[in-house]
Structures are given as C-alpha cells and as structure tokens.
Short mmCIF file of C-alpha atoms in Angstrom, two decimals:
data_model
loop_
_atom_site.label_atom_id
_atom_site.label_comp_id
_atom_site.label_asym_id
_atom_site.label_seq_id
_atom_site.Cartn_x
_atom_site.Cartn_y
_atom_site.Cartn_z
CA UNK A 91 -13.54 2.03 -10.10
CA UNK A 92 -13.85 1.32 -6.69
CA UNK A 93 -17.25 1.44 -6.39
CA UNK A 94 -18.02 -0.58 -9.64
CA UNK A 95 -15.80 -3.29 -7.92
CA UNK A 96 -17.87 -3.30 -4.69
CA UNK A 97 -21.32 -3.41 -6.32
CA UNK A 98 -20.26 -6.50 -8.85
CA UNK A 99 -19.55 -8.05 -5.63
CA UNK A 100 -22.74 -7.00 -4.06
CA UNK A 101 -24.99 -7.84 -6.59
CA UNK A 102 -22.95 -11.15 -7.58
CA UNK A 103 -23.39 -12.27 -4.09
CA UNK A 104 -26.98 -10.88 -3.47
CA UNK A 105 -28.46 -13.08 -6.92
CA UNK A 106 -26.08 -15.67 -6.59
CA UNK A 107 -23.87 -15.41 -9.73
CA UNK A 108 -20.18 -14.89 -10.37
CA UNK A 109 -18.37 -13.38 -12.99
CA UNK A 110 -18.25 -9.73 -14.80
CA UNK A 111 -21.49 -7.90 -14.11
CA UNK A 112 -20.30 -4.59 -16.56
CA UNK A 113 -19.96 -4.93 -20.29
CA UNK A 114 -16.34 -3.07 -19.83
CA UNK A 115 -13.58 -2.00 -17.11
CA UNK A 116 -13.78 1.52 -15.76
CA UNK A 117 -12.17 4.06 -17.27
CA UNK A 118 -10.69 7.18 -16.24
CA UNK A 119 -9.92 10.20 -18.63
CA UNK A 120 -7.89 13.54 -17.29
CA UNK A 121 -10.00 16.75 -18.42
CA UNK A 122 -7.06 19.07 -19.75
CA UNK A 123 -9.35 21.73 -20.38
CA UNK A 124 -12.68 23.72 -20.01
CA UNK A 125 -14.14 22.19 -23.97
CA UNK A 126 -13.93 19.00 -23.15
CA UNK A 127 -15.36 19.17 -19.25
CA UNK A 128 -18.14 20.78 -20.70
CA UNK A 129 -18.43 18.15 -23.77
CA UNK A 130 -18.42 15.51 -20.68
CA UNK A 131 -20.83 17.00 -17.97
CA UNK A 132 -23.22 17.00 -21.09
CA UNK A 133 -22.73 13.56 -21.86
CA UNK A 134 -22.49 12.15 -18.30
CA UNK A 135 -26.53 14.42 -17.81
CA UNK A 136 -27.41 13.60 -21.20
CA UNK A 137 -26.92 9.60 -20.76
CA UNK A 138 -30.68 9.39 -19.18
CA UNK A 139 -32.33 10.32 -22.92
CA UNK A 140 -31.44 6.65 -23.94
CA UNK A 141 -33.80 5.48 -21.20
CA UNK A 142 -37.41 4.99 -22.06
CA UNK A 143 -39.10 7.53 -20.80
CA UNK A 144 -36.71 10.05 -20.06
CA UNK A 145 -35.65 11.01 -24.18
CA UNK A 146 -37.23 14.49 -23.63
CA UNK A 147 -36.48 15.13 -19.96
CA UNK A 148 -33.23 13.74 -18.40
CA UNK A 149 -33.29 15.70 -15.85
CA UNK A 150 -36.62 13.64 -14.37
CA UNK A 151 -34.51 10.48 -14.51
CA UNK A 152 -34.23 9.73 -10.46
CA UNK A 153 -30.42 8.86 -10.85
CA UNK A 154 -29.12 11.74 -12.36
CA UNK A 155 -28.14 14.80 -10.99
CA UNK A 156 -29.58 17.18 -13.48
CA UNK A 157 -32.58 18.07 -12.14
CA UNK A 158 -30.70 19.56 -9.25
CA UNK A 159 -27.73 21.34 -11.59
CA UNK A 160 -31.58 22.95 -12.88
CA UNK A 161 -33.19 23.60 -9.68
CA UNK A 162 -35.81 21.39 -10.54
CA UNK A 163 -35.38 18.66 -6.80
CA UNK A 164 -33.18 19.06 -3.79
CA UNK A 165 -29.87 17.39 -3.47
CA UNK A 166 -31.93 15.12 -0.90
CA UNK A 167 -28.64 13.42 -0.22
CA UNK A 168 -25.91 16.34 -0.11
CA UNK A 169 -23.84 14.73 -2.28
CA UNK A 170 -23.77 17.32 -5.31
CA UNK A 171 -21.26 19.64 -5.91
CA UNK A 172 -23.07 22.16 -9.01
CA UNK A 173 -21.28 25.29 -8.43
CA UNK A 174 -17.88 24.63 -9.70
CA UNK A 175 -19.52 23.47 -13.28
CA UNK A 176 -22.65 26.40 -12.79
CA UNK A 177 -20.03 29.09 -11.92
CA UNK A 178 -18.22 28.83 -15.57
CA UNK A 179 -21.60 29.84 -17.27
CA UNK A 180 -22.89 32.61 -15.04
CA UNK A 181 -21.58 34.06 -11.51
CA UNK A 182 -25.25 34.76 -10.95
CA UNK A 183 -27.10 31.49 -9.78
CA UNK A 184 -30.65 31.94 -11.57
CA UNK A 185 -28.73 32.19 -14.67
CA UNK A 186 -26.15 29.95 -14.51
CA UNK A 187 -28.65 27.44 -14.13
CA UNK A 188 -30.58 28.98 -16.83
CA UNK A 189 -27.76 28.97 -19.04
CA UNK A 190 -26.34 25.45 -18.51
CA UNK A 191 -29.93 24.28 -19.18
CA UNK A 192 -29.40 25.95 -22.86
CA UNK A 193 -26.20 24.30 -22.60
CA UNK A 194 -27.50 20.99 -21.98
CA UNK A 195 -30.14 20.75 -24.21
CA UNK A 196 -28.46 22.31 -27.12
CA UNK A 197 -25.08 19.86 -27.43
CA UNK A 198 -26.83 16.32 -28.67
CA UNK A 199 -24.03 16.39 -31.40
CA UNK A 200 -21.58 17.07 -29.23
CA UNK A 201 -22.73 14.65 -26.93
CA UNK A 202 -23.08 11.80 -30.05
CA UNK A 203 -19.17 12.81 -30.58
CA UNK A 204 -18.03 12.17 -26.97
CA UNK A 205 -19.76 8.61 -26.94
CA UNK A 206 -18.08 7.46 -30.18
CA UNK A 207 -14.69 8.40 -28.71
CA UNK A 208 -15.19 6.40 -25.36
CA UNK A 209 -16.61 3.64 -27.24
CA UNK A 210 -13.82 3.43 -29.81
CA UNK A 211 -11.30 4.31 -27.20
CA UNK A 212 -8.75 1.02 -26.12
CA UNK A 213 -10.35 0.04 -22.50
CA UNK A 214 -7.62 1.48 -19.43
CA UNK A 215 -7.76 2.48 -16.20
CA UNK A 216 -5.70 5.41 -15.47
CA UNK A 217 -4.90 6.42 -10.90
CA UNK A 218 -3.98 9.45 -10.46
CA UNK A 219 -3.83 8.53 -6.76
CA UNK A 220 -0.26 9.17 -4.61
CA UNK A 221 0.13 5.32 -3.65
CA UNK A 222 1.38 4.69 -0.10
CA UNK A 223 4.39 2.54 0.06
CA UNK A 224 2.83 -0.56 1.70
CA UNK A 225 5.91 -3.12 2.24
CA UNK A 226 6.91 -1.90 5.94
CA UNK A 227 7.90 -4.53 8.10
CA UNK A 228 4.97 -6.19 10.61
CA UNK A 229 7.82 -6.30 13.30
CA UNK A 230 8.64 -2.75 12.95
CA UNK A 231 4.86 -1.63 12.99
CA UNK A 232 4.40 -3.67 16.33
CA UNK A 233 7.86 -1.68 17.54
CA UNK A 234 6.38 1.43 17.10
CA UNK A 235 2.89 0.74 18.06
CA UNK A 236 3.86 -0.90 21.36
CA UNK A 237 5.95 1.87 22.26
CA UNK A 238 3.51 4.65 21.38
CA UNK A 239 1.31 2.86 23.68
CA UNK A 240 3.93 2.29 26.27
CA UNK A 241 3.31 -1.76 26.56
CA UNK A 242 4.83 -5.01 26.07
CA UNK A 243 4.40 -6.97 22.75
CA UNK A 244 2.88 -9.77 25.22
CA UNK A 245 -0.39 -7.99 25.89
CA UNK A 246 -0.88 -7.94 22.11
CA UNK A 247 -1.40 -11.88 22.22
CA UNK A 248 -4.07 -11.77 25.57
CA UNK A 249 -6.68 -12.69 24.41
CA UNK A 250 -9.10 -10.46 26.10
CA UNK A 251 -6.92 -7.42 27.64
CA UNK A 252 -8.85 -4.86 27.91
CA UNK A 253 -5.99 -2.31 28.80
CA UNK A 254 -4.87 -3.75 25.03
CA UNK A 255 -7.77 -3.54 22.74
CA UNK A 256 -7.27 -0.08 21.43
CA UNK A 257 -3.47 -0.53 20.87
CA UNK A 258 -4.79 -3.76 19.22
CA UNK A 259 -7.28 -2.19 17.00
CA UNK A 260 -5.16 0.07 16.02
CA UNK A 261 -2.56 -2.34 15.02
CA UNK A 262 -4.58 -4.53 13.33
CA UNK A 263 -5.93 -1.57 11.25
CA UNK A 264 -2.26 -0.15 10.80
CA UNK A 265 -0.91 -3.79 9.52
CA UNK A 266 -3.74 -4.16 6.98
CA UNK A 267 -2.98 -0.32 5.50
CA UNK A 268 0.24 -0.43 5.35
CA UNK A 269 1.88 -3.87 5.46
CA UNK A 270 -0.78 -4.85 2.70
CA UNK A 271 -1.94 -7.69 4.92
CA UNK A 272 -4.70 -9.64 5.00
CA UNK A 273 -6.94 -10.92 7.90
CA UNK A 274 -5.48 -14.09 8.10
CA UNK A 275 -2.13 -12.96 7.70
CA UNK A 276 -2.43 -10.84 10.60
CA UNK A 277 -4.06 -13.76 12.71
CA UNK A 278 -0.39 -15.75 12.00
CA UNK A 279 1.04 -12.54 13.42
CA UNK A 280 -0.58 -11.88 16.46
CA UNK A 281 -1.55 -15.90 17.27
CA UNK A 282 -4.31 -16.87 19.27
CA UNK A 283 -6.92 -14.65 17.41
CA UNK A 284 -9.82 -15.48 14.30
CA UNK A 285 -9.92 -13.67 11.00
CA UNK A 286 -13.51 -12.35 12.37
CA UNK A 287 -11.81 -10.65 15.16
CA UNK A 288 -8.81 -8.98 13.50
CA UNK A 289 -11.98 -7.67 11.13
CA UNK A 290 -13.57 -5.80 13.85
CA UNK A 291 -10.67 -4.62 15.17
CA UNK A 292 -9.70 -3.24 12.06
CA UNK A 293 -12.69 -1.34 11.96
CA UNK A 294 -12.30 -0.39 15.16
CA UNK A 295 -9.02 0.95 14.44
CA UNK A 296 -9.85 3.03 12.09
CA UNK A 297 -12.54 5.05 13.96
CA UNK A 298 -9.71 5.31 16.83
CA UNK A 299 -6.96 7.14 14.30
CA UNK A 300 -9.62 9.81 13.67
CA UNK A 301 -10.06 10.43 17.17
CA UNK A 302 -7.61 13.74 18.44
CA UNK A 303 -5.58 11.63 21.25
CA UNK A 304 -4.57 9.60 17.72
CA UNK A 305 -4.28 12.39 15.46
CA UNK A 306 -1.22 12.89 13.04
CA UNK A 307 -0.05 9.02 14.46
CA UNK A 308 -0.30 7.37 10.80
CA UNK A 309 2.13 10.38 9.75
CA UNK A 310 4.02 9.76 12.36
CA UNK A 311 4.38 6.05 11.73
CA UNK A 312 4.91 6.40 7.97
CA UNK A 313 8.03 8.90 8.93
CA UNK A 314 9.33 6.15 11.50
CA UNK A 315 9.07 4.07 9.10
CA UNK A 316 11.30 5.80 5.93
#
C-alpha cells in the first residue's frame, strides 16, 4: 500500500499529472492456509504470461522473481526470500525448485480461479499492523526529551546550538512519530525554525535513535508516556 502511494506520487510529480495512477486501491488478503498460499504465489509468478512476450516463460520477465524461485538469475538485489515457499515442496533444494517449477507451470486453472475472485472481490484494504498511539502531548515529549538530554527547553529555540542539534533532531523526529505532527506544526512549536529544517532534522533523528547511546529511548518514551 505504501509503496503504491509513494510511486503515484513519484510518477504524478515526475510527468506532471495528478490524480489516481492505479485502476484500483490495494488490497490485502490474510492467507489462512497452505491451498490458497500456493493458489497465490502461482498467480502473483504467473501474472508475467499476460505480457507480450513472456506467455511461455514468466520466469524471463525482468520484474518477477521467478526466475530466481527456479535458479534460472541471481537475486542481484537480495531482496528474495524463496525458501519458506521452496521448503513446502521439497527439503532438498534441487528439487524443491524442480518441483515448484511443475507446480508453477501446471496450475493455469487455478491461477484463472484466483484472478476472478480478486477481480469480483469488493475493493478494501485490510492492516494488520499494531498502530502506535500517536496523540501524546508535544509538551510532554519536550519534558522528557530535555531531561534525557539534561538541558533547558531554551536551547531547543537557538537557532544554531550545536551542543542542541542532536537533542533537536531527535525531537523533531520523536514529535512527527508520535504526536502525528507535521513539519509546520512542529516549526509553531519550536519557533524560530523553517519547515526545511525540521525536515532534516527529522531525518537526522532517526539515524540518531538507531545509534546504541539511543537505543531502547523510543520504548522508553512511549512507557513515560502511558
């Protein structure tokens, strides 16, 4: 979903358009059981036969991951998982790959089934995500923030203190993830800094949180916080 939202944006900006660049909205379908993940990881490898070119040999088509599930090209970008799928077919690599592509090959009608029921199926979009509770107080965030970092809430409007940027960043980064706030919101906060700034600060701040002096502080903040 997410990443059908940013490309629409990206290629409405990029050929200067606006509006819906998909036919349809994402959907998102829970797999209850082993018939039906194997009824979809044939239809999502089997989609490339309706390109011309590719009806006989999917697995050439440079966008799907087939030819790697068949050992055919390397996952160039390391960005395929195959052995969860390959390892229900065959513990044994050479023929779980061997099987699957009897699999594959061998399902068109099941395939044909699966595409009637997500075209006939009512258009929803189903998270299965735990969402973070993202109404804490701004004034408590700076509380805690300014005391983990043993400062005064003044050095947060300095302009240019440098013994303040990384409480700063990760403020700014803290505010937008959990406060729901936007740029400019957070420039009405702090005063005497641009939407451009907060921005790189932001991302700033969220490098920071990964480092180990930082680690487990997002935790800590959302317990604070309860």
């Amino acid at each position: 979903h997410f990443i059908n939202y940013k490309y629409a944006m990206y290629f409405n900006k990029r050929h200067k358009r606006h509006g819906h660049l998909f036919q349809d909205r994402f959907k998102s379908k829970i797999v209850k059981d082993d018939r039906y993940l194997f009824a979809l990881t044939a239809y999502v490898h089997y989609n490339a036969t309706d390109i011309k070119g590719y009806e006989t040999n999917p697995q050439d088509y440079p966008f799907s991951s087939l030819g790697i599930f068949l050992a055919e090209k390397k996952d160039e970008y390391q960005l395929i998982d195959d052995e969860f799928i390959l390892s229900m077919f065959s513990l044994k690599e050479a023929a779980a790959r061997a099987m699957y592509r009897n699999f594959i090959f061998k399902v068109k009608s099941v395939v044909d089934a699966q595409r009637e029921e997500f075209k006939n199926e009512p258009t929803e979009y189903r998270s299965m995500r735990t969402v973070l509770v993202r109404d804490i107080s701004p004034e408590r965030i700076i509380e805690i923030i300014t005391e983990k970092f043993n400062m005064d809430k003044l050095m947060l409007r300095i302009k240019r203190a440098k013994d303040a940027k990384e409480a700063k960043a990760v403020l700014c980064f803290v505010l937008r993830k959990f406060c729901d706030l936007k740029c400019a919101d957070i420039c009405r906060i702090l005063g005497n800094m641009g939407q451009a700034n907060v921005s790189r600060l932001c991302t700033i701040g969220r490098e920071l949180v990964k480092e180990e002096k930082y680690k487990g502080l997002l935790d800590e903040i959302l317990k604070m916080c309860a």
